JSON list of N, CA and C in Angstrom, two decimals:
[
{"chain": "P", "resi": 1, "resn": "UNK", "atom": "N", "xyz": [30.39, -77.09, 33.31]},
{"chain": "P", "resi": 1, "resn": "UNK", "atom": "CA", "xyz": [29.00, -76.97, 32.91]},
{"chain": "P", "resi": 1, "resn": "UNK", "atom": "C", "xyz": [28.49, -75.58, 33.29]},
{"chain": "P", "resi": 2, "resn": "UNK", "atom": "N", "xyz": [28.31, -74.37, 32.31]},
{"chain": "P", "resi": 2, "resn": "UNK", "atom": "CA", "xyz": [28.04, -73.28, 32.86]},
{"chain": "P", "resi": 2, "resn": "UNK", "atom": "C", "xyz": [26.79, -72.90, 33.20]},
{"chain": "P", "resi": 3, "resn": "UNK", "atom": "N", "xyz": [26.09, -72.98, 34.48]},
{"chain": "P", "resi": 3, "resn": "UNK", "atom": "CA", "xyz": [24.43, -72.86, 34.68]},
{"chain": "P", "resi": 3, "resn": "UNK", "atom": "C", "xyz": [24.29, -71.11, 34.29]},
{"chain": "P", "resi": 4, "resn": "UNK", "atom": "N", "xyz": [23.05, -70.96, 33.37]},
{"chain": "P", "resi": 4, "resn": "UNK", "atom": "CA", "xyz": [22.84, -70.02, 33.18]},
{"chain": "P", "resi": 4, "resn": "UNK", "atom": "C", "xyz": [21.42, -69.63, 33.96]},
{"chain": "P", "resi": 5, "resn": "UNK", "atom": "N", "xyz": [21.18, -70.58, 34.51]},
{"chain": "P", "resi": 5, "resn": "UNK", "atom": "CA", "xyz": [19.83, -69.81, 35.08]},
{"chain": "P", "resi": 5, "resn": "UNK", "atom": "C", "xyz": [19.19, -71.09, 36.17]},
{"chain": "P", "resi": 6, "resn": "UNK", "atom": "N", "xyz": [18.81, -70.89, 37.38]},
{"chain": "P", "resi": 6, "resn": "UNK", "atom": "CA", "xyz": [18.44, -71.99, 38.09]},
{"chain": "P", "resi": 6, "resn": "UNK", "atom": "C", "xyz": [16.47, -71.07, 38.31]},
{"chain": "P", "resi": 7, "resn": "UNK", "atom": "N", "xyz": [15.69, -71.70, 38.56]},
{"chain": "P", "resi": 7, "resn": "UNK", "atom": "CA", "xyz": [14.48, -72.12, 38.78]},
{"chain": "P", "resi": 7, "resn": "UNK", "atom": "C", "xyz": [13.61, -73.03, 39.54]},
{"chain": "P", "resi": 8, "resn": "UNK", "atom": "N", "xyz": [13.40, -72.82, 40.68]},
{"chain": "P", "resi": 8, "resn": "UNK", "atom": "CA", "xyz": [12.70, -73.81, 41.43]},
{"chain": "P", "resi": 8, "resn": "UNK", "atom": "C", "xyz": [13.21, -74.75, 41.74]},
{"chain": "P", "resi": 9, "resn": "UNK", "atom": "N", "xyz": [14.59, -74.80, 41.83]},
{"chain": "P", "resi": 9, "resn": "UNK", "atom": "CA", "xyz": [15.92, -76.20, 42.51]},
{"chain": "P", "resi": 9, "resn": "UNK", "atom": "C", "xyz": [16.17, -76.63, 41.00]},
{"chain": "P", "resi": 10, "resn": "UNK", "atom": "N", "xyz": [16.13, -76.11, 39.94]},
{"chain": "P", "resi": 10, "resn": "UNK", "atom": "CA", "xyz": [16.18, -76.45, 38.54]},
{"chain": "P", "resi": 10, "resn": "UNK", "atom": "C", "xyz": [17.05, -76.15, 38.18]},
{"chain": "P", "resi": 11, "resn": "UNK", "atom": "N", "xyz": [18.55, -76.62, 37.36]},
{"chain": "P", "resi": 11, "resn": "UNK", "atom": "CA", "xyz": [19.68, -75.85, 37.33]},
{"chain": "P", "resi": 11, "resn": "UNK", "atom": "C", "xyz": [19.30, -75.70, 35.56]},
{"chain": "P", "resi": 12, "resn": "UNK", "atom": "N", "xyz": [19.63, -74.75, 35.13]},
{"chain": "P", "resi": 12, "resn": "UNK", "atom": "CA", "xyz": [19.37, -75.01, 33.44]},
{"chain": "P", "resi": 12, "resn": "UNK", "atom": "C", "xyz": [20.89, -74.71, 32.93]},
{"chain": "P", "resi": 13, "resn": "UNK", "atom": "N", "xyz": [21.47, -75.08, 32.43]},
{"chain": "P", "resi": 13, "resn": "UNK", "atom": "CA", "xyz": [22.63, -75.52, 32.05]},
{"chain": "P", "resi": 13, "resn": "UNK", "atom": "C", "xyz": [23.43, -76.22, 30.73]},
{"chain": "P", "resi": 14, "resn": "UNK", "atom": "N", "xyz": [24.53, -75.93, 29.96]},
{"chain": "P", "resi": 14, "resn": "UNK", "atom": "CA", "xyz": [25.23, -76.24, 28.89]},
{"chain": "P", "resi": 14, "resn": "UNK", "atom": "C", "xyz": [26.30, -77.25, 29.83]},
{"chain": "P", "resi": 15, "resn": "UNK", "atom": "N", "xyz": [26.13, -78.20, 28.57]},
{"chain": "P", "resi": 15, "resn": "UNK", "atom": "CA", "xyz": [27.59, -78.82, 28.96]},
{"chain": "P", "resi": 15, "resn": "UNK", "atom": "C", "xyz": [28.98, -78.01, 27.91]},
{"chain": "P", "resi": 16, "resn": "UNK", "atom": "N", "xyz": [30.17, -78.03, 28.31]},
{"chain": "P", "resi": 16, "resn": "UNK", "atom": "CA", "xyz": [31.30, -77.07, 28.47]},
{"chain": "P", "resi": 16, "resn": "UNK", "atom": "C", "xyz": [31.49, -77.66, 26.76]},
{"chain": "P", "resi": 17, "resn": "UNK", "atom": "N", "xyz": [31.45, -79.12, 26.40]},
{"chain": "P", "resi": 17, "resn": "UNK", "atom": "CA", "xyz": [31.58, -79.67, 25.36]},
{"chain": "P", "resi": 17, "resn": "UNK", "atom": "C", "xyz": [30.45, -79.22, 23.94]},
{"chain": "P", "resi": 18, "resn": "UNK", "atom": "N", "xyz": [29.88, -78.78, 24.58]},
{"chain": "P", "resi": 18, "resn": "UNK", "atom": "CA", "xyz": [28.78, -78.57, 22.86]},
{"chain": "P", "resi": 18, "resn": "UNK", "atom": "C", "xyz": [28.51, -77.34, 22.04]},
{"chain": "P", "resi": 19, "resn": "UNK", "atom": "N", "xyz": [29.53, -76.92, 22.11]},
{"chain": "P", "resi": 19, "resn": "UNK", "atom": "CA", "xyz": [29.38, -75.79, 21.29]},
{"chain": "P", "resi": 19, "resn": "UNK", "atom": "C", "xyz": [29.75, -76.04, 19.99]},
{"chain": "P", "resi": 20, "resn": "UNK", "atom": "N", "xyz": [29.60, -77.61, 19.29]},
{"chain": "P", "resi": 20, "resn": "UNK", "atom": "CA", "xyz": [29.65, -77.86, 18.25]},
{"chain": "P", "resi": 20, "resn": "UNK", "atom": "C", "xyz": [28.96, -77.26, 16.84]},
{"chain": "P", "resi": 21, "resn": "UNK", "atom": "N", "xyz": [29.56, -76.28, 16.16]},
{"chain": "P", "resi": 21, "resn": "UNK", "atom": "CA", "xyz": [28.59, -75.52, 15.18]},
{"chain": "P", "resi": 21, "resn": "UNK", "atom": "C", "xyz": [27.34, -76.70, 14.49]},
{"chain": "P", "resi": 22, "resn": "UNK", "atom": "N", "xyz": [27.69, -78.07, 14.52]},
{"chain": "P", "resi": 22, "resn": "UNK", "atom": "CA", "xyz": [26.51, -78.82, 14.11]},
{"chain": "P", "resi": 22, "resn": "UNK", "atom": "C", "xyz": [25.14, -79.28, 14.97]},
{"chain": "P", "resi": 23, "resn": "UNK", "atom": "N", "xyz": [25.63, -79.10, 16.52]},
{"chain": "P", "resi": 23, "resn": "UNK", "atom": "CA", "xyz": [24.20, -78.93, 17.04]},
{"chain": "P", "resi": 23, "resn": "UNK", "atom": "C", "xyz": [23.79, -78.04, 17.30]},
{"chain": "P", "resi": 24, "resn": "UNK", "atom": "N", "xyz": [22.35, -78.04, 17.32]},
{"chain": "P", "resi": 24, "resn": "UNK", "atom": "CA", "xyz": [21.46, -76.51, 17.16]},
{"chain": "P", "resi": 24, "resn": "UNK", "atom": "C", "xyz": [21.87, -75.58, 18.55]},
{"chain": "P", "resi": 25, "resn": "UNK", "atom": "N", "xyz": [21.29, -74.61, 19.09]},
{"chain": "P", "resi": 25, "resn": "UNK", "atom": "CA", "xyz": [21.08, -74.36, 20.60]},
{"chain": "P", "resi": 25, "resn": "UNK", "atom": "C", "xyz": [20.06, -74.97, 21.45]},
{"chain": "P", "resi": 26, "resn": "UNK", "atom": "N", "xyz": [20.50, -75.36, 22.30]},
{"chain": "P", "resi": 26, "resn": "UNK", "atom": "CA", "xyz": [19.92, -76.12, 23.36]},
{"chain": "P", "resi": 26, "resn": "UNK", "atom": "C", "xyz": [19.94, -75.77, 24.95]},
{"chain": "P", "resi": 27, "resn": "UNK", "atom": "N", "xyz": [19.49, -75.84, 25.56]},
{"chain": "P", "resi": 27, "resn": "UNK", "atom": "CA", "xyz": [19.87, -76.19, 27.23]},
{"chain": "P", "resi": 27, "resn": "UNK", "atom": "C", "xyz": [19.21, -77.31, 28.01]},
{"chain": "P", "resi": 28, "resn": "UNK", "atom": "N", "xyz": [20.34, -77.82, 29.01]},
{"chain": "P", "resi": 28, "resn": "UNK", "atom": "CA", "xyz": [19.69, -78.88, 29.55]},
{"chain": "P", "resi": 28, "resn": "UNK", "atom": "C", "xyz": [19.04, -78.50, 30.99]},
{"chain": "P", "resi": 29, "resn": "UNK", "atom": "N", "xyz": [18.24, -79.05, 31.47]},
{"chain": "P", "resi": 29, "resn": "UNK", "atom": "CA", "xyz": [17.56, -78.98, 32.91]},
{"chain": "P", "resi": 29, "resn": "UNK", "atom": "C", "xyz": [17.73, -80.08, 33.95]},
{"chain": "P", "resi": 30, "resn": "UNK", "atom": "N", "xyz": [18.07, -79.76, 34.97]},
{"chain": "P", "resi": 30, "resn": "UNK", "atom": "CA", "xyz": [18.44, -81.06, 35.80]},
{"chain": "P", "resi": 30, "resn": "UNK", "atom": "C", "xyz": [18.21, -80.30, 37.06]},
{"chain": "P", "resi": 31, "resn": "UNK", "atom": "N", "xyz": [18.09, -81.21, 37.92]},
{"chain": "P", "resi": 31, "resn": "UNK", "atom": "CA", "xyz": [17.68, -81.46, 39.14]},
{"chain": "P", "resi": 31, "resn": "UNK", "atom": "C", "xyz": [17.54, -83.04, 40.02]},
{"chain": "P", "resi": 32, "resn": "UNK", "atom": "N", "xyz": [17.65, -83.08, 41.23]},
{"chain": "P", "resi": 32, "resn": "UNK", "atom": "CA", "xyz": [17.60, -84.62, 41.76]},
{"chain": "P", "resi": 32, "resn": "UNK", "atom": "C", "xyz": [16.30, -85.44, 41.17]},
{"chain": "P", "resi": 33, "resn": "UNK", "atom": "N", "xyz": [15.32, -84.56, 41.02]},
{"chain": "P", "resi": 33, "resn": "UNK", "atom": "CA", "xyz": [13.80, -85.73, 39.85]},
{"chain": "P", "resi": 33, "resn": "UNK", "atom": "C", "xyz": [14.43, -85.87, 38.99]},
{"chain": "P", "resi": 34, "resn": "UNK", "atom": "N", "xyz": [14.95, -85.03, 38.12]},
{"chain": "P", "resi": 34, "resn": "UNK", "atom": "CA", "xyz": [14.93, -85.16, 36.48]},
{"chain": "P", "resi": 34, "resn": "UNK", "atom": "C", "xyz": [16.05, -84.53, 35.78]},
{"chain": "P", "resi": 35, "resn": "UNK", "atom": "N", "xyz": [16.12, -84.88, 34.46]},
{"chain": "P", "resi": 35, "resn": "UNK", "atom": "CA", "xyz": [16.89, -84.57, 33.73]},
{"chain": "P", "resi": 35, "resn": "UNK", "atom": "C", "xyz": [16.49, -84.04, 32.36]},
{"chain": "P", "resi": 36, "resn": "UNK", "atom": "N", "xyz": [16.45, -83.23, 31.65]},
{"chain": "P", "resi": 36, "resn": "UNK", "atom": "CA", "xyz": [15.35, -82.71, 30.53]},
{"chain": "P", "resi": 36, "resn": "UNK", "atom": "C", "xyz": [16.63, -82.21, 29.08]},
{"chain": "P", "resi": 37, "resn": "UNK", "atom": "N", "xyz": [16.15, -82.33, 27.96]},
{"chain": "P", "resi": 37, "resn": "UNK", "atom": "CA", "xyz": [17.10, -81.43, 26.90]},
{"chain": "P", "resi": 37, "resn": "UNK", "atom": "C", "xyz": [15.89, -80.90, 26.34]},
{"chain": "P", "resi": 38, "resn": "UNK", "atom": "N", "xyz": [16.05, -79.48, 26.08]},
{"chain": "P", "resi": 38, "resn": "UNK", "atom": "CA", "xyz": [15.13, -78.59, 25.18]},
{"chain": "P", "resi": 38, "resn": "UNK", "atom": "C", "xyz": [16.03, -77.83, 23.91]},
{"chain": "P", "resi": 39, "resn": "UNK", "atom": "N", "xyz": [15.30, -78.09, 22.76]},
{"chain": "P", "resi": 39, "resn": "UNK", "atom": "CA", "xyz": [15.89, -77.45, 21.76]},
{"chain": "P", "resi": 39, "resn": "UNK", "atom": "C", "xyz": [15.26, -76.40, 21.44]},
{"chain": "P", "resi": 40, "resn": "UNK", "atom": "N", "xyz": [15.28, -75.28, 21.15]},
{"chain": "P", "resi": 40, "resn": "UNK", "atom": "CA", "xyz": [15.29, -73.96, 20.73]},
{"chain": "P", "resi": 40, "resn": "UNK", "atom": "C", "xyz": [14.65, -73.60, 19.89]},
{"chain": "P", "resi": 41, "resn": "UNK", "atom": "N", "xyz": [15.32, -73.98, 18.64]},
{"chain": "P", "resi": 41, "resn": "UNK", "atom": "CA", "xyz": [14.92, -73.52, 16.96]},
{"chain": "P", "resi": 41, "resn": "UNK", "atom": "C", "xyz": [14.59, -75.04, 16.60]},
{"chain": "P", "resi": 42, "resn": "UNK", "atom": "N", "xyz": [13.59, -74.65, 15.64]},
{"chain": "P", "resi": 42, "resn": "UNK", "atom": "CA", "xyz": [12.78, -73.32, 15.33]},
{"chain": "P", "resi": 42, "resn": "UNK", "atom": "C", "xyz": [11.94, -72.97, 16.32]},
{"chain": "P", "resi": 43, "resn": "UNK", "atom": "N", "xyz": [11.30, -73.90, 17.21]},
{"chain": "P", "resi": 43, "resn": "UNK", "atom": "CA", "xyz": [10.45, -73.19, 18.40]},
{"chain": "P", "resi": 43, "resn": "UNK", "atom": "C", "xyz": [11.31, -74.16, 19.53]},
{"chain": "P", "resi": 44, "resn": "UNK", "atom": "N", "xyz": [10.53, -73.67, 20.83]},
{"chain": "P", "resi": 44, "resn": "UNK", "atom": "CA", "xyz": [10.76, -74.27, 22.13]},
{"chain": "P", "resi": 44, "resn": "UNK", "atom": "C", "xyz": [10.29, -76.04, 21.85]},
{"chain": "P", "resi": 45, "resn": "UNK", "atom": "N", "xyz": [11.27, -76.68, 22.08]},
{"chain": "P", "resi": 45, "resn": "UNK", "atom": "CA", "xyz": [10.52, -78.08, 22.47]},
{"chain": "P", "resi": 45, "resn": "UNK", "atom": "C", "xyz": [11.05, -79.40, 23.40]},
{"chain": "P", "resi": 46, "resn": "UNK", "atom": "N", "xyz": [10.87, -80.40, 23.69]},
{"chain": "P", "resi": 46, "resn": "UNK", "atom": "CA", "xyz": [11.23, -81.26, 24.42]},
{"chain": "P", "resi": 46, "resn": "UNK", "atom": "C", "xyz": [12.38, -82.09, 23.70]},
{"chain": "P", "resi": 47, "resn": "UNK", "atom": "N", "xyz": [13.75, -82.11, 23.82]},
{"chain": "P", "resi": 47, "resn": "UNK", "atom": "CA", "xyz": [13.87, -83.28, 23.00]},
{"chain": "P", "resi": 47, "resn": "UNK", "atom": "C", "xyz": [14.50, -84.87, 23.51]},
{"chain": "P", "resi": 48, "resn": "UNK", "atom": "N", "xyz": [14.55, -84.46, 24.72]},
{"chain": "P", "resi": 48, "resn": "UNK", "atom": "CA", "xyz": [14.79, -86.08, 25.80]},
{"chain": "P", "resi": 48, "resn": "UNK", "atom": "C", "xyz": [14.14, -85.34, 27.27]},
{"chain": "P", "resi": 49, "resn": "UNK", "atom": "N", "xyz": [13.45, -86.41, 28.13]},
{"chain": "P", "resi": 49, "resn": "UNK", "atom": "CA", "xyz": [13.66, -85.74, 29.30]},
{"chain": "P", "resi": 49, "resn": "UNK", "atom": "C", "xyz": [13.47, -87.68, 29.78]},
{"chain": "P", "resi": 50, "resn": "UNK", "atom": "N", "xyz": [13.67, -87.31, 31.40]},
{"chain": "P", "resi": 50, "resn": "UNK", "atom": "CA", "xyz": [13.64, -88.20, 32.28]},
{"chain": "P", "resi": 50, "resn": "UNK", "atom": "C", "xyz": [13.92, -88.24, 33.96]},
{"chain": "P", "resi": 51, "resn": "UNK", "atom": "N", "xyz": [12.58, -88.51, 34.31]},
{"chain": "P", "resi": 51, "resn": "UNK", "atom": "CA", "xyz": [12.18, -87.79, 35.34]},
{"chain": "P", "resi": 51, "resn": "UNK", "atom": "C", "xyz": [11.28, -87.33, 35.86]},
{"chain": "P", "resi": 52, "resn": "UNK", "atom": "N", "xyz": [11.03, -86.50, 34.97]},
{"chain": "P", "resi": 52, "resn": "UNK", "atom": "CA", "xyz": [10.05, -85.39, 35.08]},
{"chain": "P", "resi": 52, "resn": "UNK", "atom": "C", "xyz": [8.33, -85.78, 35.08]},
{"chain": "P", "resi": 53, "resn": "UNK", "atom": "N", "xyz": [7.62, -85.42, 35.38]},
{"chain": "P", "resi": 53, "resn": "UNK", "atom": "CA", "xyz": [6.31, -85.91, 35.28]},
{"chain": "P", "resi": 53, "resn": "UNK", "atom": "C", "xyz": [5.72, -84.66, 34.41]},
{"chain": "P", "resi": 54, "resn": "UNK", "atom": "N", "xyz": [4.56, -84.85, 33.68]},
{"chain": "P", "resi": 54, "resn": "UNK", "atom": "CA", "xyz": [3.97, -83.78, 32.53]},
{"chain": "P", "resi": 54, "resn": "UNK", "atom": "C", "xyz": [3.81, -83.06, 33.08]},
{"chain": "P", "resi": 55, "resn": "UNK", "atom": "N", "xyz": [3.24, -82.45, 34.34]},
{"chain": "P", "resi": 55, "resn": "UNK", "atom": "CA", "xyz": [3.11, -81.25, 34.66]},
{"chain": "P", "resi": 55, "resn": "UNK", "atom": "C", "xyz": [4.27, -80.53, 34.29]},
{"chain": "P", "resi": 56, "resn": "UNK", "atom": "N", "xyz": [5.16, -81.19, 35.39]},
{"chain": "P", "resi": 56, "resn": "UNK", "atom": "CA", "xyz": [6.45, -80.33, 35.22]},
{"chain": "P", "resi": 56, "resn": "UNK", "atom": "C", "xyz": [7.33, -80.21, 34.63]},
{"chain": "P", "resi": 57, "resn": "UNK", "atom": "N", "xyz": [7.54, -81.07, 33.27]},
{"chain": "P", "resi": 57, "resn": "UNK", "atom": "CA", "xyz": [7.90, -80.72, 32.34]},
{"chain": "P", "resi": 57, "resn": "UNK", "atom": "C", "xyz": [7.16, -79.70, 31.53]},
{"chain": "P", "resi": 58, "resn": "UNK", "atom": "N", "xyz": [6.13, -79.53, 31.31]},
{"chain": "P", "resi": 58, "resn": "UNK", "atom": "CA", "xyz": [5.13, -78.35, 30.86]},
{"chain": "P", "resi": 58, "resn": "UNK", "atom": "C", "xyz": [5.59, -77.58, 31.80]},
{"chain": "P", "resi": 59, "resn": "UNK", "atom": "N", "xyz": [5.67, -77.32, 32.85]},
{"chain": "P", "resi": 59, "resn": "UNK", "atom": "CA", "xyz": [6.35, -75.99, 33.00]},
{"chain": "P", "resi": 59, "resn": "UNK", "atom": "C", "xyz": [7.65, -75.43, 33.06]},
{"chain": "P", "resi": 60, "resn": "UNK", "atom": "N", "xyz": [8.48, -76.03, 32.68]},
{"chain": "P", "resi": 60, "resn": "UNK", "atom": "CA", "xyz": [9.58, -75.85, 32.27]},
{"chain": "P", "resi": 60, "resn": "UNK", "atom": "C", "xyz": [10.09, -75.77, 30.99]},
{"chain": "P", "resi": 61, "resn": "UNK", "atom": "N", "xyz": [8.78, -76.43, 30.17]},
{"chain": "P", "resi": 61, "resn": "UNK", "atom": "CA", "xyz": [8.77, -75.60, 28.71]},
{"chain": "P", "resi": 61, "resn": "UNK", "atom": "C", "xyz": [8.71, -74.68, 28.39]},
{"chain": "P", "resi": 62, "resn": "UNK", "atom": "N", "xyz": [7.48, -74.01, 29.42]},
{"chain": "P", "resi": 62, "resn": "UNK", "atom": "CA", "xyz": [7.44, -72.92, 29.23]},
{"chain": "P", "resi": 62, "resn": "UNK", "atom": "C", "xyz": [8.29, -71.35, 30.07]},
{"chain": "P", "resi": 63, "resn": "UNK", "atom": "N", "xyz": [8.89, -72.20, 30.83]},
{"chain": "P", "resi": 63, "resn": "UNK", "atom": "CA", "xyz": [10.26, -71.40, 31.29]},
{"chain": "P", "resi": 63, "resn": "UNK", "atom": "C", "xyz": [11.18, -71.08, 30.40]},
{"chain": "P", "resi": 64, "resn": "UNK", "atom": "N", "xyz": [11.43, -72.28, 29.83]},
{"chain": "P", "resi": 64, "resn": "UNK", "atom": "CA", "xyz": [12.41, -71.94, 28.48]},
{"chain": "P", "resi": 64, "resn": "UNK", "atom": "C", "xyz": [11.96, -71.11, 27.44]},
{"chain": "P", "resi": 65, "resn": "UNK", "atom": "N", "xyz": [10.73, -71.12, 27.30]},
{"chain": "P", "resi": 65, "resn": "UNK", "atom": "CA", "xyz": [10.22, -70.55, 26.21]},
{"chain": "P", "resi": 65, "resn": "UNK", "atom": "C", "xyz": [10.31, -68.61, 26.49]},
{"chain": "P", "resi": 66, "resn": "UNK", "atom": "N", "xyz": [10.28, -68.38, 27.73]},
{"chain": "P", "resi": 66, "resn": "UNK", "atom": "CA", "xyz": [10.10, -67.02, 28.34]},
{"chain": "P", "resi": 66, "resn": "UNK", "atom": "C", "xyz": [11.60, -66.70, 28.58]},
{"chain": "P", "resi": 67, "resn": "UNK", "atom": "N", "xyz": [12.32, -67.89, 28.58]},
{"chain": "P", "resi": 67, "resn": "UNK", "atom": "CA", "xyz": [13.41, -67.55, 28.43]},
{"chain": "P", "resi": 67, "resn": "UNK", "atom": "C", "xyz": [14.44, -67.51, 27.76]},
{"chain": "P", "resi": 68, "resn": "UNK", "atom": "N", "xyz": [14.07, -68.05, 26.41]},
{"chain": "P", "resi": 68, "resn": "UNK", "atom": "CA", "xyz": [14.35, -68.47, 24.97]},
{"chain": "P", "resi": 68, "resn": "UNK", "atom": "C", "xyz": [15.62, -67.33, 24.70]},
{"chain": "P", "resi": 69, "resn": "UNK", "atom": "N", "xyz": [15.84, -65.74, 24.75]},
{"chain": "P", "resi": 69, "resn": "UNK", "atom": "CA", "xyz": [16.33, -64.95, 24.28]},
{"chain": "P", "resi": 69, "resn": "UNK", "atom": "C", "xyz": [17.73, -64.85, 24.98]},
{"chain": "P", "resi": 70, "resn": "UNK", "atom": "N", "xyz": [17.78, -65.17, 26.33]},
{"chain": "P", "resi": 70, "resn": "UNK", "atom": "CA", "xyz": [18.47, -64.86, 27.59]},
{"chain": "P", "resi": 70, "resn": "UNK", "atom": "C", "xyz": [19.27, -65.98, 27.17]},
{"chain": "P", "resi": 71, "resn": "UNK", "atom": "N", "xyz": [18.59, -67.11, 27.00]},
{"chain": "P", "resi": 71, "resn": "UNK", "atom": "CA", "xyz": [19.27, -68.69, 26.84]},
{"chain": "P", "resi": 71, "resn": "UNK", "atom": "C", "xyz": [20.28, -68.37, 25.43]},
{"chain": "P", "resi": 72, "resn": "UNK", "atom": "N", "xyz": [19.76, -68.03, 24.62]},
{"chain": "P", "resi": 72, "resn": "UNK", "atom": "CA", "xyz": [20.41, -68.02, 23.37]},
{"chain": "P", "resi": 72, "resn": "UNK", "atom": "C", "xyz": [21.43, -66.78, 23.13]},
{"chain": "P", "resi": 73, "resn": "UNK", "atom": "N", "xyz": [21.57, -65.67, 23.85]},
{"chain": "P", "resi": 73, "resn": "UNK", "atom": "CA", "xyz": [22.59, -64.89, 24.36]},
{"chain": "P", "resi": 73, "resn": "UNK", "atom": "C", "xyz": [23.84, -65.37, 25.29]},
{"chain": "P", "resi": 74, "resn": "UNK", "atom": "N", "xyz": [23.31, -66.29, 26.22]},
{"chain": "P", "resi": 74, "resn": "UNK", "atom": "CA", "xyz": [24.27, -66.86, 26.92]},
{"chain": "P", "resi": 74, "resn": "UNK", "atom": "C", "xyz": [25.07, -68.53, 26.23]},
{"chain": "P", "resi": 75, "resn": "UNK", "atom": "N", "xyz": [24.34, -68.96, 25.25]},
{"chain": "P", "resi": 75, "resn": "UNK", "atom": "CA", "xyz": [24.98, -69.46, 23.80]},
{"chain": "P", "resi": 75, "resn": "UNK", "atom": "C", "xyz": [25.66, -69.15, 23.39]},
{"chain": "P", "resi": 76, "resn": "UNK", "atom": "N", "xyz": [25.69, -68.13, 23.16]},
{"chain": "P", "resi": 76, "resn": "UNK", "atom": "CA", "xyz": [26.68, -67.05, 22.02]},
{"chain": "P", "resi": 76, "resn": "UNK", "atom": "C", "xyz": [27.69, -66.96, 22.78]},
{"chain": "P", "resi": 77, "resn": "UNK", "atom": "N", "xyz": [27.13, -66.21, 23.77]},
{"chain": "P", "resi": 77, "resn": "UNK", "atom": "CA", "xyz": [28.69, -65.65, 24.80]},
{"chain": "P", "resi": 77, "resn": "UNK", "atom": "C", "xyz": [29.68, -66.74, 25.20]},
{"chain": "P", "resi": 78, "resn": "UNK", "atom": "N", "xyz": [29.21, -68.14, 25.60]},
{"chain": "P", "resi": 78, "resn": "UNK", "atom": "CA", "xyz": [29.97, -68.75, 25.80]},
{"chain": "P", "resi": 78, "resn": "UNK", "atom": "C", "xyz": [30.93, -69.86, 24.68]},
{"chain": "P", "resi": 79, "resn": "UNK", "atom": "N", "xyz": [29.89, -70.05, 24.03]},
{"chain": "P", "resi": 79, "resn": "UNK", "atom": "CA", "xyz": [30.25, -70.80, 22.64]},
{"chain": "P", "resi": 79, "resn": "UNK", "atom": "C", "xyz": [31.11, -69.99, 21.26]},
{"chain": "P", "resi": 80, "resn": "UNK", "atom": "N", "xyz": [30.32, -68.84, 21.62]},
{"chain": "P", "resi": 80, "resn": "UNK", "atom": "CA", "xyz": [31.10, -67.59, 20.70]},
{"chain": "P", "resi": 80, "resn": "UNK", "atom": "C", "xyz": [31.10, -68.41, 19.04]}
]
């Protein structure tokens, strides 16, 4: 699972398996609260979480979102 970026005890992270050209780009978020999937395109959004309470999923949307470019470079590189 290659973490590309941790945040506030937040690991944000690909699993090693999905670099399937049929799912979009994604990263997942985990930590001992929660567990989150955010999809990318066309914008930043939620697409499972559990765990998490709204605050802090709202801010970890918007982590992703600031980090949208970084995330989707480290997509590439590893998924190629």
């Amino acid at each position: 699972m290659p973490t590309v970026f941790r945040y506030k005890g937040v690991r944000f992270h690909f699993f090693s398996n999905e670099g399937n050209p049929r799912e979009p780009v994604h990263i997942h978020a985990s930590c001992a609260n929660g567990e989150a999937k955010f999809w990318l395109d066309p914008n930043v959004h939620v697409a499972s979480s559990a765990g998490f309470d709204r605050r802090t999923l709202s801010e970890l949307l918007l982590v992703v979102e600031g980090r949208r470019d970084e995330i989707v470079r480290a997509w590439n590189e590893y998924f190629g």
